[in-house]
């Protein structure tokens, strides 16, 4: 498989995972958190599939496409650990977290995602979901949509 084809599979899994999660959290109360704004592609998709939900965004940098810049009040710029702490202190409750802080180096990314897990869990309402390309700890791992291969994208419930 060429890298181009591999990229297509990853993006397809991401879109299908986000669509699935948006339906799955339908009845849950709570906000959404995009952990890793980057170019803003997945943030833009979340806005589309979850209209009416407040979407918090954490990133240490602002590099989003101009059409995908979140409202100032919802963008928490800084290191994820500090920003997650700030959300906990503010009493924010989340129905869905999309985690994408990774840089594509599996081992280092997994260390980071595991270390942030205990800061993410308390923000979620019971039954709240996390979807991620990197492994998290302290959540129940659940099956995502049938169309997404296991391990290509990871699905967790609190
Ligand atoms: C892979 S990109 C996110 C891609 C994005 N979801 C998209 O669809 O365009 C990862 C982002 O996470 C941010 N990031 C990585 N580690 C971070 C950390 N510890 N705290 C805050 N932001 C971090 C980087 O600045 C980068 O913008």
PDB file of C-alpha atoms and ligand atoms in Angstrom:
ATOM      1  CA  UNK A   1       0.000   0.000   0.000  1.00  0.00           C
ATOM      2  CA  UNK A   2       1.433   3.389  -0.955  1.00  0.00           C
ATOM      3  CA  UNK A   3       1.682   6.141   1.651  1.00  0.00           C
ATOM      4  CA  UNK A   4      -1.015   7.983  -0.281  1.00  0.00           C
ATOM      5  CA  UNK A   5      -3.388   5.028   0.033  1.00  0.00           C
ATOM      6  CA  UNK A   6      -2.472   4.640   3.690  1.00  0.00           C
ATOM      7  CA  UNK A   7      -3.314   8.304   4.234  1.00  0.00           C
ATOM      8  CA  UNK A   8      -6.682   7.834   2.534  1.00  0.00           C
ATOM      9  CA  UNK A   9      -7.468   4.921   4.863  1.00  0.00           C
ATOM     10  CA  UNK A  10      -6.495   6.950   7.910  1.00  0.00           C
ATOM     11  CA  UNK A  11      -8.641   9.926   6.888  1.00  0.00           C
ATOM     12  CA  UNK A  12     -11.596   7.681   6.057  1.00  0.00           C
ATOM     13  CA  UNK A  13     -11.323   6.009   9.462  1.00  0.00           C
ATOM     14  CA  UNK A  14     -11.148   9.412  11.119  1.00  0.00           C
ATOM     15  CA  UNK A  15     -14.258  10.732   9.353  1.00  0.00           C
ATOM     16  CA  UNK A  16     -16.227   7.550  10.043  1.00  0.00           C
ATOM     17  CA  UNK A  17     -15.068   7.514  13.659  1.00  0.00           C
ATOM     18  CA  UNK A  18     -16.089  11.123  14.234  1.00  0.00           C
ATOM     19  CA  UNK A  19     -19.473  10.595  12.551  1.00  0.00           C
ATOM     20  CA  UNK A  20     -20.097   7.498  14.667  1.00  0.00           C
ATOM     21  CA  UNK A  21     -19.118   9.279  17.888  1.00  0.00           C
ATOM     22  CA  UNK A  22     -21.341  12.262  17.093  1.00  0.00           C
ATOM     23  CA  UNK A  23     -24.372   9.941  16.812  1.00  0.00           C
ATOM     24  CA  UNK A  24     -23.346   7.901  19.836  1.00  0.00           C
ATOM     25  CA  UNK A  25     -23.232  10.935  22.182  1.00  0.00           C
ATOM     26  CA  UNK A  26     -26.566  12.232  20.914  1.00  0.00           C
ATOM     27  CA  UNK A  27     -28.452  11.824  24.210  1.00  0.00           C
ATOM     28  CA  UNK A  28     -25.545  12.779  26.477  1.00  0.00           C
ATOM     29  CA  UNK A  29     -25.324  16.233  27.993  1.00  0.00           C
ATOM     30  CA  UNK A  30     -21.930  17.939  27.874  1.00  0.00           C
ATOM     31  CA  UNK A  31     -19.521  19.833  25.684  1.00  0.00           C
ATOM     32  CA  UNK A  32     -16.983  18.526  23.181  1.00  0.00           C
ATOM     33  CA  UNK A  33     -13.190  18.863  23.349  1.00  0.00           C
ATOM     34  CA  UNK A  34     -10.876  18.869  20.354  1.00  0.00           C
ATOM     35  CA  UNK A  35      -7.441  18.062  21.764  1.00  0.00           C
ATOM     36  CA  UNK A  36      -5.048  19.213  19.027  1.00  0.00           C
ATOM     37  CA  UNK A  37      -6.357  21.894  16.651  1.00  0.00           C
ATOM     38  CA  UNK A  38      -3.551  21.705  14.080  1.00  0.00           C
ATOM     39  CA  UNK A  39      -4.883  22.810  10.710  1.00  0.00           C
ATOM     40  CA  UNK A  40      -8.442  22.627  12.052  1.00  0.00           C
ATOM     41  CA  UNK A  41      -9.717  19.822   9.786  1.00  0.00           C
ATOM     42  CA  UNK A  42     -11.216  17.612  12.465  1.00  0.00           C
ATOM     43  CA  UNK A  43     -12.452  20.644  14.420  1.00  0.00           C
ATOM     44  CA  UNK A  44     -14.280  21.762  11.288  1.00  0.00           C
ATOM     45  CA  UNK A  45     -15.815  18.304  10.904  1.00  0.00           C
ATOM     46  CA  UNK A  46     -16.927  18.204  14.543  1.00  0.00           C
ATOM     47  CA  UNK A  47     -18.610  21.595  14.096  1.00  0.00           C
ATOM     48  CA  UNK A  48     -20.524  20.193  11.173  1.00  0.00           C
ATOM     49  CA  UNK A  49     -21.700  16.959  12.775  1.00  0.00           C
ATOM     50  CA  UNK A  50     -22.379  18.410  16.232  1.00  0.00           C
ATOM     51  CA  UNK A  51     -24.074  21.751  15.610  1.00  0.00           C
ATOM     52  CA  UNK A  52     -25.255  23.392  18.810  1.00  0.00           C
ATOM     53  CA  UNK A  53     -22.597  21.773  21.035  1.00  0.00           C
ATOM     54  CA  UNK A  54     -19.909  23.927  22.532  1.00  0.00           C
ATOM     55  CA  UNK A  55     -16.552  22.712  21.205  1.00  0.00           C
ATOM     56  CA  UNK A  56     -13.539  23.536  23.357  1.00  0.00           C
ATOM     57  CA  UNK A  57     -10.179  23.414  21.611  1.00  0.00           C
ATOM     58  CA  UNK A  58      -6.733  22.955  23.133  1.00  0.00           C
ATOM     59  CA  UNK A  59      -3.476  23.544  21.278  1.00  0.00           C
ATOM     60  CA  UNK A  60      -0.231  25.179  22.224  1.00  0.00           C
ATOM     61  CA  UNK A  61      -0.179  26.965  18.867  1.00  0.00           C
ATOM     62  CA  UNK A  62      -2.628  28.627  16.517  1.00  0.00           C
ATOM     63  CA  UNK A  63      -1.964  27.256  13.042  1.00  0.00           C
ATOM     64  CA  UNK A  64      -5.515  26.656  11.874  1.00  0.00           C
ATOM     65  CA  UNK A  65      -6.814  27.501   8.434  1.00  0.00           C
ATOM     66  CA  UNK A  66      -8.526  30.913   8.722  1.00  0.00           C
ATOM     67  CA  UNK A  67     -11.937  29.288   8.173  1.00  0.00           C
ATOM     68  CA  UNK A  68     -11.362  26.913  11.114  1.00  0.00           C
ATOM     69  CA  UNK A  69     -10.321  29.290  13.879  1.00  0.00           C
ATOM     70  CA  UNK A  70     -12.460  28.598  16.967  1.00  0.00           C
ATOM     71  CA  UNK A  71     -14.173  31.415  18.859  1.00  0.00           C
ATOM     72  CA  UNK A  72     -11.689  33.070  21.227  1.00  0.00           C
ATOM     73  CA  UNK A  73     -13.678  32.012  24.293  1.00  0.00           C
ATOM     74  CA  UNK A  74     -13.433  28.330  23.320  1.00  0.00           C
ATOM     75  CA  UNK A  75      -9.724  28.196  22.425  1.00  0.00           C
ATOM     76  CA  UNK A  76      -7.409  27.269  25.284  1.00  0.00           C
ATOM     77  CA  UNK A  77      -3.905  27.994  24.064  1.00  0.00           C
ATOM     78  CA  UNK A  78      -1.146  26.289  26.000  1.00  0.00           C
ATOM     79  CA  UNK A  79       0.205  22.923  27.062  1.00  0.00           C
ATOM     80  CA  UNK A  80      -2.484  20.256  27.233  1.00  0.00           C
ATOM     81  CA  UNK A  81      -1.777  19.311  30.888  1.00  0.00           C
ATOM     82  CA  UNK A  82      -2.213  22.884  32.068  1.00  0.00           C
ATOM     83  CA  UNK A  83      -5.290  23.507  29.923  1.00  0.00           C
ATOM     84  CA  UNK A  84      -6.976  20.255  31.031  1.00  0.00           C
ATOM     85  CA  UNK A  85      -6.347  21.302  34.648  1.00  0.00           C
ATOM     86  CA  UNK A  86      -7.907  24.653  33.923  1.00  0.00           C
ATOM     87  CA  UNK A  87     -10.994  22.953  32.472  1.00  0.00           C
ATOM     88  CA  UNK A  88     -11.308  20.786  35.575  1.00  0.00           C
ATOM     89  CA  UNK A  89     -11.078  23.835  37.827  1.00  0.00           C
ATOM     90  CA  UNK A  90     -13.780  25.566  35.771  1.00  0.00           C
ATOM     91  CA  UNK A  91     -16.047  22.510  36.175  1.00  0.00           C
ATOM     92  CA  UNK A  92     -16.348  21.826  32.437  1.00  0.00           C
ATOM     93  CA  UNK A  93     -18.209  18.578  31.639  1.00  0.00           C
ATOM     94  CA  UNK A  94     -17.590  16.808  28.356  1.00  0.00           C
ATOM     95  CA  UNK A  95     -19.615  14.287  26.364  1.00  0.00           C
ATOM     96  CA  UNK A  96     -16.913  13.709  23.742  1.00  0.00           C
ATOM     97  CA  UNK A  97     -13.160  14.174  23.430  1.00  0.00           C
ATOM     98  CA  UNK A  98     -11.315  13.825  20.147  1.00  0.00           C
ATOM     99  CA  UNK A  99      -7.643  13.275  20.961  1.00  0.00           C
ATOM    100  CA  UNK A 100      -5.097  14.104  18.257  1.00  0.00           C
ATOM    101  CA  UNK A 101      -1.959  15.526  19.820  1.00  0.00           C
ATOM    102  CA  UNK A 102       0.341  12.961  18.235  1.00  0.00           C
ATOM    103  CA  UNK A 103       3.190  13.784  15.893  1.00  0.00           C
ATOM    104  CA  UNK A 104       3.176  10.371  14.192  1.00  0.00           C
ATOM    105  CA  UNK A 105       5.908   8.778  16.315  1.00  0.00           C
ATOM    106  CA  UNK A 106       3.967   5.887  17.846  1.00  0.00           C
ATOM    107  CA  UNK A 107       6.005   5.251  21.000  1.00  0.00           C
ATOM    108  CA  UNK A 108       6.410   8.881  22.029  1.00  0.00           C
ATOM    109  CA  UNK A 109       2.782   9.624  21.167  1.00  0.00           C
ATOM    110  CA  UNK A 110       1.593   6.719  23.332  1.00  0.00           C
ATOM    111  CA  UNK A 111       3.616   7.941  26.320  1.00  0.00           C
ATOM    112  CA  UNK A 112       1.922  11.327  26.001  1.00  0.00           C
ATOM    113  CA  UNK A 113      -1.611   9.984  25.514  1.00  0.00           C
ATOM    114  CA  UNK A 114      -1.246   7.642  28.513  1.00  0.00           C
ATOM    115  CA  UNK A 115       0.109  10.420  30.718  1.00  0.00           C
ATOM    116  CA  UNK A 116      -2.775  12.748  29.834  1.00  0.00           C
ATOM    117  CA  UNK A 117      -5.459  10.075  30.388  1.00  0.00           C
ATOM    118  CA  UNK A 118      -5.970  10.818  34.117  1.00  0.00           C
ATOM    119  CA  UNK A 119      -6.489  14.500  33.302  1.00  0.00           C
ATOM    120  CA  UNK A 120      -9.096  13.729  30.627  1.00  0.00           C
ATOM    121  CA  UNK A 121     -11.183  11.134  32.499  1.00  0.00           C
ATOM    122  CA  UNK A 122     -12.597  13.398  35.250  1.00  0.00           C
ATOM    123  CA  UNK A 123     -13.890  15.883  32.664  1.00  0.00           C
ATOM    124  CA  UNK A 124     -16.131  13.307  30.990  1.00  0.00           C
ATOM    125  CA  UNK A 125     -19.731  12.727  31.997  1.00  0.00           C
ATOM    126  CA  UNK A 126     -20.535   9.057  32.753  1.00  0.00           C
ATOM    127  CA  UNK A 127     -20.791   7.283  29.402  1.00  0.00           C
ATOM    128  CA  UNK A 128     -18.788  10.026  27.697  1.00  0.00           C
ATOM    129  CA  UNK A 129     -16.551   9.006  24.791  1.00  0.00           C
ATOM    130  CA  UNK A 130     -12.941   9.537  23.775  1.00  0.00           C
ATOM    131  CA  UNK A 131     -11.804   8.740  20.268  1.00  0.00           C
ATOM    132  CA  UNK A 132      -8.117   8.708  19.482  1.00  0.00           C
ATOM    133  CA  UNK A 133      -5.361   7.350  17.280  1.00  0.00           C
ATOM    134  CA  UNK A 134      -3.186   6.913  20.369  1.00  0.00           C
ATOM    135  CA  UNK A 135      -3.852   4.628  23.352  1.00  0.00           C
ATOM    136  CA  UNK A 136      -5.480   5.941  26.521  1.00  0.00           C
ATOM    137  CA  UNK A 137      -5.654   4.378  29.981  1.00  0.00           C
ATOM    138  CA  UNK A 138      -8.388   4.152  32.581  1.00  0.00           C
ATOM    139  CA  UNK A 139     -11.296   3.943  30.124  1.00  0.00           C
ATOM    140  CA  UNK A 140     -13.329   1.039  28.791  1.00  0.00           C
ATOM    141  CA  UNK A 141     -12.180   0.236  25.269  1.00  0.00           C
ATOM    142  CA  UNK A 142     -15.241  -0.196  23.040  1.00  0.00           C
ATOM    143  CA  UNK A 143     -15.850  -1.155  19.424  1.00  0.00           C
ATOM    144  CA  UNK A 144     -16.318   1.736  17.031  1.00  0.00           C
ATOM    145  CA  UNK A 145     -18.045   1.585  13.660  1.00  0.00           C
ATOM    146  CA  UNK A 146     -17.743  -1.733  11.833  1.00  0.00           C
ATOM    147  CA  UNK A 147     -16.153  -0.019   8.853  1.00  0.00           C
ATOM    148  CA  UNK A 148     -13.112   1.080  10.890  1.00  0.00           C
ATOM    149  CA  UNK A 149     -10.432  -1.578  11.440  1.00  0.00           C
ATOM    150  CA  UNK A 150      -9.555  -2.260  15.081  1.00  0.00           C
ATOM    151  CA  UNK A 151      -6.384  -0.365  16.053  1.00  0.00           C
ATOM    152  CA  UNK A 152      -6.647   2.126  13.204  1.00  0.00           C
ATOM    153  CA  UNK A 153      -8.718   4.327  15.485  1.00  0.00           C
ATOM    154  CA  UNK A 154      -9.399   3.724  19.170  1.00  0.00           C
ATOM    155  CA  UNK A 155     -12.757   4.202  20.919  1.00  0.00           C
ATOM    156  CA  UNK A 156     -13.193   4.536  24.684  1.00  0.00           C
ATOM    157  CA  UNK A 157     -16.064   5.077  27.080  1.00  0.00           C
ATOM    158  CA  UNK A 158     -15.857   6.453  30.595  1.00  0.00           C
TER     159      UNK A 158
HETATM  160  C1  LIG B   1      -1.681  16.210  14.499  1.00  0.00           C
HETATM  161  S1  LIG B   1      -1.955  17.885  14.921  1.00  0.00           S
HETATM  162  C2  LIG B   1      -3.712  17.939  15.079  1.00  0.00           C
HETATM  163  C3  LIG B   1      -4.417  17.814  13.745  1.00  0.00           C
HETATM  164  C4  LIG B   1      -5.830  18.350  13.760  1.00  0.00           C
HETATM  165  N1  LIG B   1      -6.733  17.554  14.575  1.00  0.00           N
HETATM  166  C5  LIG B   1      -6.366  18.515  12.356  1.00  0.00           C
HETATM  167  O1  LIG B   1      -7.343  17.830  11.975  1.00  0.00           O
HETATM  168  O2  LIG B   1      -5.826  19.363  11.622  1.00  0.00           O
HETATM  169  C6  LIG B   1      -1.406  17.928  16.581  1.00  0.00           C
HETATM  170  C7  LIG B   1      -1.513  19.283  17.256  1.00  0.00           C
HETATM  171  O3  LIG B   1      -1.320  19.087  18.655  1.00  0.00           O
HETATM  172  C8  LIG B   1      -0.580  20.170  19.192  1.00  0.00           C
HETATM  173  N2  LIG B   1       0.102  19.650  20.375  1.00  0.00           N
HETATM  174  C9  LIG B   1       0.954  18.575  20.436  1.00  0.00           C
HETATM  175  N3  LIG B   1       1.309  18.343  21.706  1.00  0.00           N
HETATM  176  C10 LIG B   1       0.677  19.272  22.482  1.00  0.00           C
HETATM  177  C11 LIG B   1       0.633  19.516  23.875  1.00  0.00           C
HETATM  178  N4  LIG B   1       1.321  18.772  24.764  1.00  0.00           N
HETATM  179  N5  LIG B   1      -0.135  20.528  24.334  1.00  0.00           N
HETATM  180  C12 LIG B   1      -0.848  21.288  23.449  1.00  0.00           C
HETATM  181  N6  LIG B   1      -0.850  21.096  22.115  1.00  0.00           N
HETATM  182  C13 LIG B   1      -0.094  20.106  21.637  1.00  0.00           C
HETATM  183  C14 LIG B   1       0.344  20.615  18.079  1.00  0.00           C
HETATM  184  O4  LIG B   1       0.650  21.980  18.235  1.00  0.00           O
HETATM  185  C15 LIG B   1      -0.479  20.307  16.821  1.00  0.00           C
HETATM  186  O5  LIG B   1      -1.133  21.459  16.359  1.00  0.00           O
END
